[in-house]
Coordinates of C-alpha atoms in Angstrom, one line a residue:
M1421 CA 103.0 76.5 129.2
M1422 CA 104.7 74.9 126.2
S1423 CA 107.4 76.6 124.3
P1424 CA 107.5 75.5 120.6
M1425 CA 111.3 75.8 120.7
I1426 CA 112.4 78.9 118.9
D1427 CA 115.8 77.4 117.9
Q1428 CA 114.6 74.3 116.2
P1429 CA 117.2 73.6 113.4
G1430 CA 116.1 73.4 109.8
L1431 CA 113.0 75.6 110.3
G1432 CA 112.4 79.1 109.0
L1433 CA 112.4 82.2 111.2
L1434 CA 109.1 83.8 112.4
L1435 CA 109.2 87.6 112.4
L1436 CA 106.5 90.0 113.8
S1437 CA 106.2 93.8 113.2
F1438 CA 103.8 96.3 114.8
D1439 CA 103.1 99.7 113.2
G1440 CA 102.5 102.9 115.1
G1441 CA 99.0 104.3 115.3
H1442 CA 98.0 105.8 118.7
Q1443 CA 95.2 103.9 120.5
Y1444 CA 94.2 102.3 117.2
C1445 CA 97.2 99.9 117.7
L1446 CA 94.7 97.8 119.7
S1447 CA 93.4 96.5 116.4
Q1448 CA 96.8 94.9 115.8
L1449 CA 96.5 92.9 119.0
L1450 CA 93.0 91.9 118.0
I1451 CA 94.2 90.5 114.7
L1452 CA 97.1 88.8 116.5
R1453 CA 94.6 87.2 118.9
E1454 CA 92.8 85.6 115.9
V1455 CA 96.1 84.3 114.5
I1456 CA 97.2 82.9 117.9
H1457 CA 93.7 81.4 118.5
R1458 CA 93.9 79.4 115.3
L1459 CA 97.5 78.3 116.2
H1460 CA 96.2 77.2 119.6
Y1461 CA 93.4 75.2 118.0
D1462 CA 95.6 73.4 115.5
L1463 CA 98.6 72.7 117.8
G1464 CA 96.5 72.0 121.0
T1465 CA 98.8 74.1 123.2
E1466 CA 98.8 77.6 124.6
I1467 CA 100.9 80.0 122.6
L1468 CA 103.0 82.8 124.1
P1469 CA 104.2 85.1 121.2
C1470 CA 107.5 85.6 122.9
E1471 CA 108.2 81.9 122.9
Y1472 CA 107.0 81.4 119.3
F1473 CA 108.4 84.3 117.3
H1474 CA 112.1 84.8 116.8
L1475 CA 112.0 88.6 116.5
I1476 CA 109.3 91.1 117.4
A1477 CA 109.5 94.8 116.8
G1478 CA 107.3 97.8 117.2
V1479 CA 107.1 101.6 116.9
E1480 CA 105.2 104.2 118.9
M1481 CA 102.2 102.5 120.6
G1482 CA 103.1 99.4 118.6
G1483 CA 106.3 99.5 120.7
L1484 CA 104.2 99.2 123.8
I1485 CA 102.6 96.0 122.4
A1486 CA 106.1 94.6 121.7
L1487 CA 107.1 95.4 125.3
L1488 CA 104.1 93.7 126.8
L1489 CA 104.5 90.6 124.7
V1490 CA 108.3 90.2 125.1
V1491 CA 109.6 91.9 128.2
F1492 CA 106.6 91.2 130.3
R1493 CA 105.9 87.8 128.5
M1494 CA 102.2 88.4 128.4
T1495 CA 99.6 86.3 126.5
V1496 CA 97.7 88.2 123.8
E1497 CA 94.6 88.4 126.0
D1498 CA 96.6 89.9 128.9
A1499 CA 98.3 92.3 126.6
I1500 CA 94.9 93.5 125.2
E1501 CA 93.7 94.1 128.8
E1502 CA 96.8 96.0 129.8
Y1503 CA 96.9 98.0 126.5
I1504 CA 93.4 99.2 127.0
F1505 CA 94.1 100.1 130.6
I1506 CA 97.1 102.2 129.7
S1507 CA 95.5 103.8 126.6
N1508 CA 92.5 104.8 128.6
S1509 CA 94.8 107.1 130.6
V1510 CA 97.1 108.2 127.9
Y1511 CA 94.2 109.0 125.4
A1512 CA 91.6 110.1 128.0
P1513 CA 89.2 112.8 126.7
G1514 CA 90.8 116.1 127.3
V1515 CA 94.4 114.8 127.4
R1516 CA 95.8 116.2 124.1
D1517 CA 99.1 117.8 125.2
G1518 CA 102.1 115.7 124.2
S1519 CA 104.1 116.3 127.3
R1520 CA 101.2 115.4 129.5
R1521 CA 100.8 112.1 127.6
N1522 CA 104.5 111.4 128.1
T1523 CA 104.1 111.9 131.8
I1524 CA 101.0 109.7 132.0
L1525 CA 102.7 106.9 130.0
R1526 CA 105.7 107.0 132.3
R1527 CA 103.5 106.6 135.4
Q1528 CA 101.5 103.8 133.8
L1529 CA 104.6 101.8 132.9
E1530 CA 106.2 102.4 136.3
S1531 CA 103.0 101.1 137.9
L1532 CA 103.2 98.0 135.7
L1533 CA 106.8 97.4 136.7
K1534 CA 105.8 97.6 140.4
R1535 CA 103.0 95.1 139.8
K1536 CA 105.5 92.8 138.2
S1537 CA 107.9 93.3 141.2
L1538 CA 110.6 94.9 138.9
P1539 CA 112.7 98.0 139.8
L1540 CA 111.6 101.2 138.1
D1541 CA 115.1 101.5 136.6
T1542 CA 115.1 98.0 135.1
K1543 CA 117.2 98.0 131.9
L1544 CA 115.8 96.9 128.5
V1545 CA 118.8 94.6 128.1
G1546 CA 118.9 92.0 130.8
S1547 CA 115.5 93.0 132.2
T1548 CA 115.1 89.5 133.7
S1549 CA 117.5 86.9 135.1
E1550 CA 116.8 84.7 132.1
P1551 CA 117.8 85.4 128.5
P1552 CA 115.0 86.9 126.5
P1553 CA 112.9 84.2 124.9
C1554 CA 113.0 86.1 121.6
K1555 CA 114.7 89.2 120.2
M1556 CA 112.8 92.5 120.4
F1557 CA 113.6 96.1 119.4
L1558 CA 111.7 99.4 119.4
S1559 CA 112.2 102.0 116.7
A1560 CA 112.9 105.5 117.9
C1561 CA 114.2 108.8 116.4
T1562 CA 116.4 111.4 117.9
Q1563 CA 116.1 115.1 117.1
H1564 CA 117.6 116.0 113.7
A1565 CA 118.0 112.3 112.8
T1566 CA 117.3 111.1 109.3
A1567 CA 117.1 107.4 110.2
P1568 CA 115.6 105.5 113.1
H1569 CA 117.5 104.0 116.0
S1570 CA 116.7 100.5 117.3
L1571 CA 116.3 100.1 121.1
R1572 CA 117.0 96.4 121.7
N1573 CA 116.5 93.9 124.5
Y1574 CA 119.8 92.3 123.5
T1575 CA 123.3 93.6 122.9
S1576 CA 124.5 94.5 119.4
R1577 CA 127.7 96.0 117.9
R1578 CA 125.5 98.8 116.5
D1579 CA 123.8 99.5 119.8
F1580 CA 124.3 103.1 121.1
F1581 CA 121.5 102.8 123.7
S1582 CA 122.3 99.5 125.4
N1583 CA 122.0 101.1 128.9
I1584 CA 118.5 102.4 128.4
T1585 CA 115.7 101.5 130.8
I1586 CA 112.4 99.9 129.9
V1587 CA 110.5 103.1 130.8
D1588 CA 112.8 105.4 128.8
A1589 CA 112.7 103.0 125.8
L1590 CA 109.0 103.2 125.7
L1591 CA 109.0 107.0 126.0
A1592 CA 111.6 107.2 123.3
T1593 CA 109.5 105.2 120.8
C1594 CA 106.2 107.0 121.7
A1595 CA 107.5 110.5 122.3
F1596 CA 104.1 112.3 122.0
S1597 CA 106.2 115.4 122.3
P1598 CA 110.0 115.8 122.2
V1599 CA 111.4 114.1 125.3
C1600 CA 114.9 114.4 126.7
L1601 CA 116.2 111.2 128.2
G1602 CA 119.4 110.3 129.9
I1603 CA 121.3 107.8 127.8
G1604 CA 124.6 106.5 129.2
H1605 CA 126.6 109.5 130.2
G1606 CA 124.7 112.0 128.2
K1607 CA 121.2 113.0 127.1
K1608 CA 119.3 112.6 123.9
T1609 CA 116.1 114.3 122.7
F1610 CA 113.7 111.9 121.1
I1611 CA 110.9 112.9 118.8
N1612 CA 107.8 111.0 117.6
P1613 CA 109.3 108.5 115.1
T1614 CA 106.2 107.9 112.9
C1615 CA 107.0 110.5 110.3
I1616 CA 110.3 108.7 109.6
I1617 CA 109.3 105.1 110.4
N1618 CA 105.6 104.2 111.0
N1619 CA 106.1 100.7 109.6
P1620 CA 109.3 98.9 110.8
T1621 CA 109.0 95.9 108.4
R1622 CA 112.2 96.8 106.5
E1623 CA 114.1 97.4 109.8
V1624 CA 112.9 93.9 111.0
I1625 CA 114.4 92.3 107.8
A1626 CA 117.7 94.2 108.3
E1627 CA 117.9 93.4 112.0
A1628 CA 117.2 89.7 111.3
Y1629 CA 119.9 89.7 108.7
D1630 CA 122.4 91.0 111.3
V1631 CA 121.3 88.8 114.1
F1632 CA 120.6 85.4 112.4
G1633 CA 122.9 85.7 109.4
N1634 CA 122.3 86.0 105.6
R1635 CA 121.7 82.3 105.1
A1636 CA 118.9 82.0 107.6
G1637 CA 115.6 81.1 106.0
I1638 CA 112.3 83.0 106.6
A1639 CA 109.0 81.2 107.1
C1640 CA 106.8 84.1 108.0
L1641 CA 107.0 87.8 108.2
L1642 CA 103.8 89.1 109.9
S1643 CA 103.3 92.8 109.6
L1644 CA 100.3 94.3 111.6
A1645 CA 99.1 97.9 111.0
A1646 CA 96.9 100.0 113.1
R1647 CA 94.9 101.3 110.1
S1648 CA 95.5 101.8 106.5
R1649 CA 96.0 105.1 104.7
V1650 CA 94.1 108.0 106.2
Q1651 CA 91.1 108.9 103.9
G1652 CA 89.9 112.4 103.1
P1653 CA 91.6 115.6 102.0
V1654 CA 95.3 116.2 102.6
P1655 CA 95.7 118.3 105.7
Q1656 CA 97.7 121.5 105.7
V1657 CA 101.4 121.2 106.7
D1658 CA 100.8 123.6 109.6
S1659 CA 97.9 121.5 111.0
G1660 CA 100.3 119.8 113.4
P1661 CA 99.2 116.3 114.6
K1662 CA 96.8 115.8 111.6
W1663 CA 99.7 116.4 109.2
I1664 CA 102.0 114.0 111.2
E1665 CA 99.3 111.4 111.2
Y1666 CA 98.7 111.7 107.5
M1667 CA 102.4 111.5 106.6
A1668 CA 102.8 108.5 108.9
S1669 CA 100.0 106.6 107.3
I1670 CA 101.4 107.4 103.8
K1671 CA 104.9 106.3 104.6
G1672 CA 103.7 103.2 106.4
E1673 CA 101.6 102.1 103.4
Q1674 CA 104.4 102.9 100.9
I1675 CA 106.7 100.5 102.8
A1676 CA 103.9 98.0 102.9
D1677 CA 103.4 98.3 99.1
E1678 CA 107.1 97.8 98.5
C1679 CA 107.2 94.8 100.7
D1680 CA 104.2 93.3 99.0
R1681 CA 105.7 93.7 95.6
Q1682 CA 109.0 92.2 96.7
L1683 CA 107.8 89.4 98.9
A1684 CA 104.2 88.5 97.9
A1685 CA 105.2 85.7 95.4
L1686 CA 107.2 84.0 98.2
G1687 CA 104.2 83.3 100.4
L1688 CA 106.0 84.4 103.5
Y1689 CA 104.8 88.1 103.9
F1690 CA 101.4 88.8 105.5
R1691 CA 100.1 92.3 106.1
F1692 CA 96.9 92.8 108.0
S1693 CA 95.2 96.2 108.8
V1694 CA 91.7 97.1 109.8
T1695 CA 90.6 99.3 107.0
S1696 CA 90.0 103.0 107.3
E1697 CA 86.4 102.6 106.4
A1698 CA 85.8 100.2 109.3
I1699 CA 87.8 102.2 111.8
S1700 CA 86.7 105.7 110.8
S1701 CA 83.9 105.8 113.3
V1702 CA 86.2 105.1 116.2
R1703 CA 86.9 108.2 118.2
I1704 CA 88.5 108.9 121.5
C1705 CA 85.6 108.3 123.8
E1706 CA 84.6 106.1 126.7
N1707 CA 83.8 103.2 124.5
W1708 CA 86.6 103.5 122.0
A1709 CA 87.9 100.0 122.7
G1710 CA 84.5 98.4 122.2
M1711 CA 84.1 100.2 118.9
L1712 CA 87.5 99.1 117.8
K1713 CA 86.8 95.5 118.7
S1714 CA 83.7 95.6 116.5
A1715 CA 85.6 97.1 113.6
A1716 CA 88.3 94.4 113.9
A1717 CA 85.7 91.6 114.1
L1718 CA 84.0 92.9 110.9
Y1719 CA 87.4 93.1 109.2
L1720 CA 88.4 89.5 110.2
E1721 CA 85.1 88.1 108.9
G1722 CA 86.0 89.1 105.3
V1723 CA 86.4 86.1 103.0
N1724 CA 89.8 87.2 101.6
V1725 CA 91.1 88.2 105.1
T1726 CA 90.0 84.8 106.4
K1727 CA 91.9 83.0 103.6
A1728 CA 95.0 85.2 104.2
V1729 CA 95.0 84.4 107.9
D1730 CA 94.7 80.7 107.2
R1731 CA 97.8 80.9 105.0
C1732 CA 99.6 82.9 107.6
V1733 CA 98.8 80.3 110.3
F1734 CA 100.0 77.5 108.0
A1735 CA 103.4 79.3 107.6
L1736 CA 103.6 79.8 111.4
E1737 CA 102.8 76.2 112.1
N1738 CA 105.1 74.5 109.5
K1739 CA 107.9 77.1 109.5
P1740 CA 109.0 76.3 105.9
E1741 CA 112.2 78.1 104.8
L1742 CA 110.8 80.0 101.8
A1743 CA 113.7 82.4 101.1
T1744 CA 116.9 83.4 102.8
L1745 CA 117.5 86.8 104.3
E1746 CA 120.2 87.4 101.7
Q1747 CA 117.6 87.0 98.9
I1748 CA 115.0 89.1 100.7
R1749 CA 117.3 91.9 101.7
H1750 CA 119.0 92.4 98.4
S1751 CA 116.3 91.5 95.9
K1752 CA 114.1 94.3 94.5
G1753 CA 111.4 91.7 93.6
A1754 CA 112.3 91.2 90.0
G1755 CA 113.3 87.7 89.1
L1756 CA 113.4 86.5 92.7
V1757 CA 113.1 82.7 92.4
V1758 CA 110.8 81.0 94.9
L1759 CA 112.9 78.8 97.2
G1760 CA 115.8 80.4 95.3
L1761 CA 118.4 78.2 93.7
P1762 CA 121.5 77.7 95.8
K1763 CA 124.5 79.7 94.8
L1764 CA 126.9 78.3 92.3
S1765 CA 130.6 78.2 93.3
E1766 CA 132.5 81.1 91.7
H1767 CA 135.2 78.5 90.9
F1768 CA 132.9 76.1 89.0
I1769 CA 134.6 74.3 86.1
M1770 CA 132.5 72.6 83.5
R1771 CA 132.9 68.9 83.4
E1772 CA 132.0 67.7 79.9
E1773 CA 131.4 64.0 80.5
P1774 CA 128.8 64.2 83.3
W1775 CA 127.3 67.4 81.7
S1776 CA 126.6 65.5 78.5
A1777 CA 125.1 62.6 80.5
M1778 CA 122.8 65.1 82.3
K1779 CA 121.6 66.7 79.1
K1780 CA 121.0 63.3 77.5
L1781 CA 118.9 61.9 80.4
L1782 CA 117.0 65.1 81.4
I1783 CA 116.5 67.2 78.2
D1784 CA 117.3 65.1 75.1
D1785 CA 114.2 64.8 72.9
S1786 CA 115.6 62.1 70.6
D1787 CA 113.4 59.1 69.8
A1788 CA 115.5 56.8 72.0
M1789 CA 114.5 58.8 75.0
K1790 CA 110.7 58.9 74.4
E1791 CA 110.1 55.8 76.5
F1792 CA 111.1 57.8 79.6
S1793 CA 108.1 60.0 80.0
Q1794 CA 109.2 61.2 83.4
R1795 CA 112.9 62.1 83.2
I1796 CA 114.9 60.8 86.2
M1797 CA 118.6 61.0 86.8
V1798 CA 120.7 59.9 89.8
I1799 CA 124.3 61.3 90.2
S1800 CA 126.2 59.3 92.9
G1801 CA 129.7 60.0 94.0
M1802 CA 131.9 60.5 97.1
G1803 CA 131.6 63.7 99.1
G1804 CA 133.3 66.7 97.6
S1805 CA 133.2 65.3 94.0
G1806 CA 131.0 68.1 92.7
K1807 CA 127.6 66.5 92.5
T1808 CA 125.7 69.5 94.0
Q1809 CA 127.6 72.0 91.9
L1810 CA 126.6 70.2 88.7
A1811 CA 123.0 70.1 89.9
R1812 CA 123.0 73.8 90.6
K1813 CA 124.7 74.6 87.2
F1814 CA 122.1 72.5 85.4
A1815 CA 119.1 74.2 87.2
R1816 CA 120.5 77.6 86.3
D1817 CA 121.5 77.0 82.7
F1818 CA 118.2 75.4 81.8
Q1819 CA 116.0 77.6 83.9
S1820 CA 114.2 78.8 80.8
R1821 CA 113.2 75.3 79.9
Y1822 CA 111.3 74.7 83.1
Q1823 CA 108.5 76.8 84.5
F1824 CA 109.1 75.6 88.0
I1825 CA 112.3 74.4 89.7
C1826 CA 112.2 73.0 93.2
F1827 CA 115.6 72.5 94.9
V1828 CA 115.0 70.1 97.9
D1829 CA 117.4 69.4 100.8
G1830 CA 117.5 65.6 100.8
S1831 CA 119.3 65.2 104.1
S1832 CA 116.2 63.5 105.7
S1833 CA 112.7 62.5 104.8
E1834 CA 111.3 65.2 107.1
R1835 CA 113.3 67.9 105.3
V1836 CA 112.2 66.6 101.9
K1837 CA 108.6 66.7 102.9
A1838 CA 108.9 70.2 104.4
D1839 CA 110.7 71.6 101.3
L1840 CA 108.1 70.1 98.8
I1841 CA 105.2 71.5 100.8
A1842 CA 106.9 74.9 101.2
Y1843 CA 107.6 75.2 97.5
V1844 CA 104.1 74.5 96.4
F1845 CA 102.6 76.7 99.1
S1846 CA 104.9 79.6 98.3
L1847 CA 103.4 79.8 94.8
G1848 CA 100.5 81.7 96.2
L1849 CA 97.8 79.1 95.4
E1850 CA 94.3 79.4 96.8
Q1851 CA 94.7 76.7 99.4
S1852 CA 94.9 78.0 102.9
R1853 CA 96.6 74.8 104.0
M1854 CA 98.9 72.3 102.4
D1855 CA 100.1 68.8 103.1
L1856 CA 102.3 66.4 101.2
R1857 CA 99.5 64.8 99.3
Q1858 CA 98.3 68.1 98.1
A1859 CA 101.8 69.3 97.2
L1860 CA 102.4 66.1 95.1
A1861 CA 99.0 66.4 93.5
W1862 CA 100.0 69.9 92.3
F1863 CA 103.1 68.5 90.5
V1864 CA 100.9 65.7 89.0
K1865 CA 98.5 68.3 87.4
T1866 CA 101.3 70.7 86.4
T1867 CA 103.8 70.4 83.6
G1868 CA 107.2 71.9 83.0
W1869 CA 108.8 71.3 86.4
L1870 CA 112.2 70.0 87.7
I1871 CA 112.7 68.7 91.2
V1872 CA 116.3 68.4 92.5
F1873 CA 116.7 66.1 95.5
D1874 CA 120.1 67.2 96.7
N1875 CA 122.4 65.1 99.1
V1876 CA 120.1 62.2 99.6
D1877 CA 122.7 60.3 101.6
E1878 CA 120.6 58.6 104.3
E1879 CA 118.5 55.5 103.8
F1880 CA 114.8 56.3 103.5
D1881 CA 112.0 55.8 101.0
L1882 CA 112.6 58.6 98.4
L1883 CA 110.1 57.2 96.0
Q1884 CA 107.2 58.3 98.2
F1885 CA 108.1 61.9 97.3
F1886 CA 108.0 61.3 93.5
P1887 CA 104.9 62.8 91.8
K1888 CA 103.0 59.8 90.3
C1889 CA 102.7 61.1 86.7
D1890 CA 104.1 60.7 83.2
H1891 CA 105.8 64.1 83.0
G1892 CA 108.4 66.3 84.9
S1893 CA 112.1 65.8 85.6
I1894 CA 113.8 64.6 88.7
L1895 CA 117.5 65.0 89.5
I1896 CA 119.0 63.3 92.5
T1897 CA 122.5 63.7 94.0
T1898 CA 123.8 61.2 96.6
R1899 CA 126.8 59.5 98.1
N1900 CA 124.7 56.3 98.4
I1901 CA 125.6 54.3 95.3
S1902 CA 122.8 51.8 96.1
L1903 CA 120.3 54.6 95.5
G1904 CA 121.8 55.0 92.0
N1905 CA 121.6 51.3 91.4
S1906 CA 117.9 51.5 91.9
F1907 CA 117.8 53.4 88.6
P1908 CA 120.4 51.5 86.5
K1909 CA 119.5 53.2 83.2
N1910 CA 119.5 56.6 84.8
H1911 CA 122.5 56.4 87.0
Y1912 CA 125.8 58.3 86.6
Q1913 CA 128.7 57.6 88.9
L1914 CA 130.7 60.8 89.2
G1915 CA 134.4 60.4 89.7
V1916 CA 137.1 62.9 90.2
M1917 CA 138.0 65.6 87.7
S1918 CA 140.2 65.1 84.7
D1919 CA 143.7 66.6 85.0
H1920 CA 142.7 69.5 82.8
E1921 CA 139.5 70.2 84.7
A1922 CA 141.3 70.0 88.1
V1923 CA 144.1 72.4 86.9
E1924 CA 141.5 74.9 85.7
A1925 CA 139.7 74.7 89.0
L1926 CA 142.8 75.2 91.1
L1927 CA 144.0 78.1 89.0
S1928 CA 140.5 79.7 89.1
A1929 CA 140.7 79.6 92.9
A1930 CA 144.4 80.5 93.2
F1931 CA 144.5 83.5 90.9
P1932 CA 142.4 86.7 90.6
A1933 CA 139.9 86.8 87.8
D1934 CA 142.0 89.2 85.7
S1935 CA 145.2 87.2 86.0
V1936 CA 146.7 84.9 83.3
P1937 CA 148.6 82.0 84.7
S1938 CA 151.9 81.2 83.1
P1939 CA 153.0 77.8 81.7
V1940 CA 155.1 77.4 84.8
D1941 CA 152.1 78.1 87.0
R1942 CA 150.2 75.4 85.1
K1943 CA 153.0 72.9 85.7
Y1944 CA 152.9 73.6 89.4
A1945 CA 149.1 73.2 89.4
L1946 CA 149.2 69.9 87.5
D1947 CA 151.6 68.5 90.1
I1948 CA 149.4 69.7 93.0
V1949 CA 146.1 68.3 91.6
S1950 CA 147.8 65.0 90.8
E1951 CA 148.9 64.8 94.4
L1952 CA 145.4 65.6 95.5
G1953 CA 143.7 63.0 93.3
C1954 CA 141.8 65.7 91.3
L1955 CA 139.1 65.7 94.0
P1956 CA 137.1 69.0 93.4
V1957 CA 136.7 70.0 97.0
A1958 CA 140.4 69.4 97.8
V1959 CA 141.5 71.3 94.6
V1960 CA 139.4 74.4 95.4
Q1961 CA 140.5 74.3 99.0
A1962 CA 144.1 74.2 98.0
G1963 CA 143.5 77.0 95.5
S1964 CA 142.0 79.3 98.1
F1965 CA 144.9 78.7 100.4
I1966 CA 147.4 79.5 97.6
L1967 CA 145.5 82.7 96.8
Q1968 CA 145.7 83.9 100.4
R1969 CA 149.4 82.9 100.9
K1970 CA 150.7 83.5 97.4
C1971 CA 152.6 80.1 97.7
L1972 CA 151.9 78.2 94.5
P1973 CA 155.6 77.1 94.0
E1974 CA 155.9 76.0 97.6
Y1975 CA 152.5 74.5 98.1
L1976 CA 153.3 70.9 97.0
D1977 CA 156.2 70.7 99.5
R1978 CA 153.9 71.9 102.3
L1979 CA 151.3 69.3 101.3
R1980 CA 153.8 66.4 101.2
H1981 CA 155.2 67.5 104.5
N1982 CA 151.8 67.3 106.2
R1983 CA 150.5 64.2 104.4
A1984 CA 152.3 61.6 106.5
K1985 CA 151.0 63.0 109.7
I1986 CA 147.4 63.0 108.5
L1987 CA 147.5 59.6 107.0
D1988 CA 148.9 58.2 110.3
Q1989 CA 145.6 59.3 111.9
A1990 CA 143.3 56.9 110.0
A1991 CA 139.7 57.9 110.2
P1992 CA 137.0 55.2 110.3
N1993 CA 135.4 54.1 107.0
Q1994 CA 138.3 55.4 104.9
L1995 CA 137.6 53.3 101.8
D1996 CA 139.6 55.3 99.3
G1997 CA 142.4 57.8 98.9
Y1998 CA 140.2 60.8 98.0
R1999 CA 139.0 61.5 101.5
R2000 CA 142.6 61.4 102.8
S2001 CA 143.7 64.0 100.2
T2002 CA 141.0 66.4 101.5
Y2003 CA 142.3 65.9 105.0
A2004 CA 145.8 66.6 103.9
V2005 CA 144.7 69.9 102.3
L2006 CA 142.9 70.9 105.5
E2007 CA 145.9 70.0 107.6
T2008 CA 148.1 72.3 105.4
T2009 CA 145.7 75.2 106.1
R2010 CA 145.2 74.4 109.8
P2011 CA 148.6 75.5 111.3
H2012 CA 148.1 79.0 109.9
L2013 CA 144.8 79.5 111.9
S2014 CA 144.8 80.9 115.4
E2015 CA 144.4 78.5 118.3
K2016 CA 141.0 80.0 119.1
T2017 CA 139.8 79.6 115.4
Q2018 CA 141.0 75.9 115.5
K2019 CA 139.0 75.3 118.7
L2020 CA 135.9 76.9 117.1
L2021 CA 136.2 74.8 114.0
H2022 CA 136.5 71.7 116.2
L2023 CA 133.4 72.6 118.1
L2024 CA 131.4 73.3 114.9
S2025 CA 132.3 69.9 113.5
Y2026 CA 129.8 68.4 115.9
F2027 CA 126.9 70.2 114.1
H2028 CA 125.3 69.3 110.8
H2029 CA 126.5 71.9 108.3
Y2030 CA 122.9 73.1 107.7
S2031 CA 122.2 73.5 111.4
I2032 CA 125.0 75.5 112.9
P2033 CA 123.3 77.7 115.5
L2034 CA 124.1 81.3 114.6
S2035 CA 122.7 82.4 117.9
M2036 CA 125.5 80.5 119.7
L2037 CA 128.1 82.4 117.6
L2038 CA 126.4 85.7 118.4
T2039 CA 126.4 85.0 122.1
A2040 CA 130.1 83.9 121.9
S2041 CA 131.0 87.1 120.0
Q2042 CA 129.5 89.2 122.7
R2043 CA 131.9 87.6 125.2
P2044 CA 135.0 87.7 122.8
F2045 CA 134.7 83.9 122.3
S2046 CA 135.9 83.3 125.9
S2047 CA 134.3 81.9 129.0

């Protein structure tokens, strides 16, 4: 069994959500089987969902599926067999009383635990000796609650049910009738959650935000439904289960519609559900599973469904970071930019000389520029000189000039390739698959685009990623001056700020937005930036420290006091004074950090800044950052 390595750095998260829907939830497993089958065919290895997805969630009988796949680490085929076996008992003809179904479900799960040689009181958290291969939670509702609870297989600061057993967790999410369960030192009455949450997709996004961090990128959010909106007349409120089923389907589809409006353009959200028409003939009878398999097969044969599954499989295979959790969680869908532009620093100060050069090379339409049919510009400069901030500012200010803006992480050729493919694929084109050749071909036949290759500092053939055409604009930022020299007419070497720009940047960082610095403050600021060499990263770092400590008059003495110590510790490849001034600023800040924080920063310095594993920080926080 091969694990595709959930924690591979630089790749987007894979999230999986199962709706509620009684025995019809089997259709979700049948759809997942088709997805996994195509993954297996393309990758040539067996796929365990718990080793491939980062987070899996479910509600009601969708929660049973999540348990089978994650806690019991089943293949999809094994989960289908076990699901049918359990459902045949729970939904047997004549078994309609909710409390009886609760009892049968408890017995069936206890039987499964025995077959797996696990104690009947095994906890949901720490159910095995090994850490869970992926995160999982079940959605449940307590009596009189207006929002669902998450029952997790991992610890969380917001977790009120960390001591719940596997059996009780499943009963809580299914709750065919109100069920009183012992939780910790007390008892809670759980009710069927589907009227409040029959589609946990939004909860999956919120949970991923908390677990993986707001900057984590999403590659695929796969939402599986038991069936779409119930057809026919609206049942009466007093019709009991029929009314609950109707409201659950309505709420589930409302959430699905909202997610589709918000996320469809990103190419990362996939919702599959066997239609009501295909499933309407399925009834609780001896051959219900066979009938459901036929309905699912018919659904999956649809042309549009086949194309959508192909696109989903592509996202699952390539794991492109199509949007961050911050963008997804806080966007309402309007104006959400595909592969959204990175955030501009709140302390950005316009630099007139490089800005004029950027406008001349990239957007000037004068006759002298007509010979450059494809606009190319390279900005080179030392680290911290503000190259990326200028690129972000340009992309934002001239967003209306371009129909398409693709911001690419240039840290490696593999990352450039992945970002270009992800961008074009996210535009929702008809292709079910995408490779680099097809992505570049799209740029060739499309006008009005800007590609920003940011931080291309390593040596590799960047030209292979240029669309071969006579249109479009390309902006490159790099610390590698030789890359700029490859485009001598299009190269701008970015130095440090002017005194005026550096003073404005420092004061912007050191004072609240509504404050007006005095002439004396400006004199202090000028002395400080002169000492720092007007390097943007050092200036902003100093300003942030001054804002926290309210120490503008004393800061220069602190800086000079620490400079000698820093410069005595010469780092390799120190070719100029700018890097040293940054170290001096950091050394001024360091003594005011706790010893534990300093050790953490030292540890994180071993990681690439794009690939700091948030899961490591989460684990450390659960043990108060101690061994």
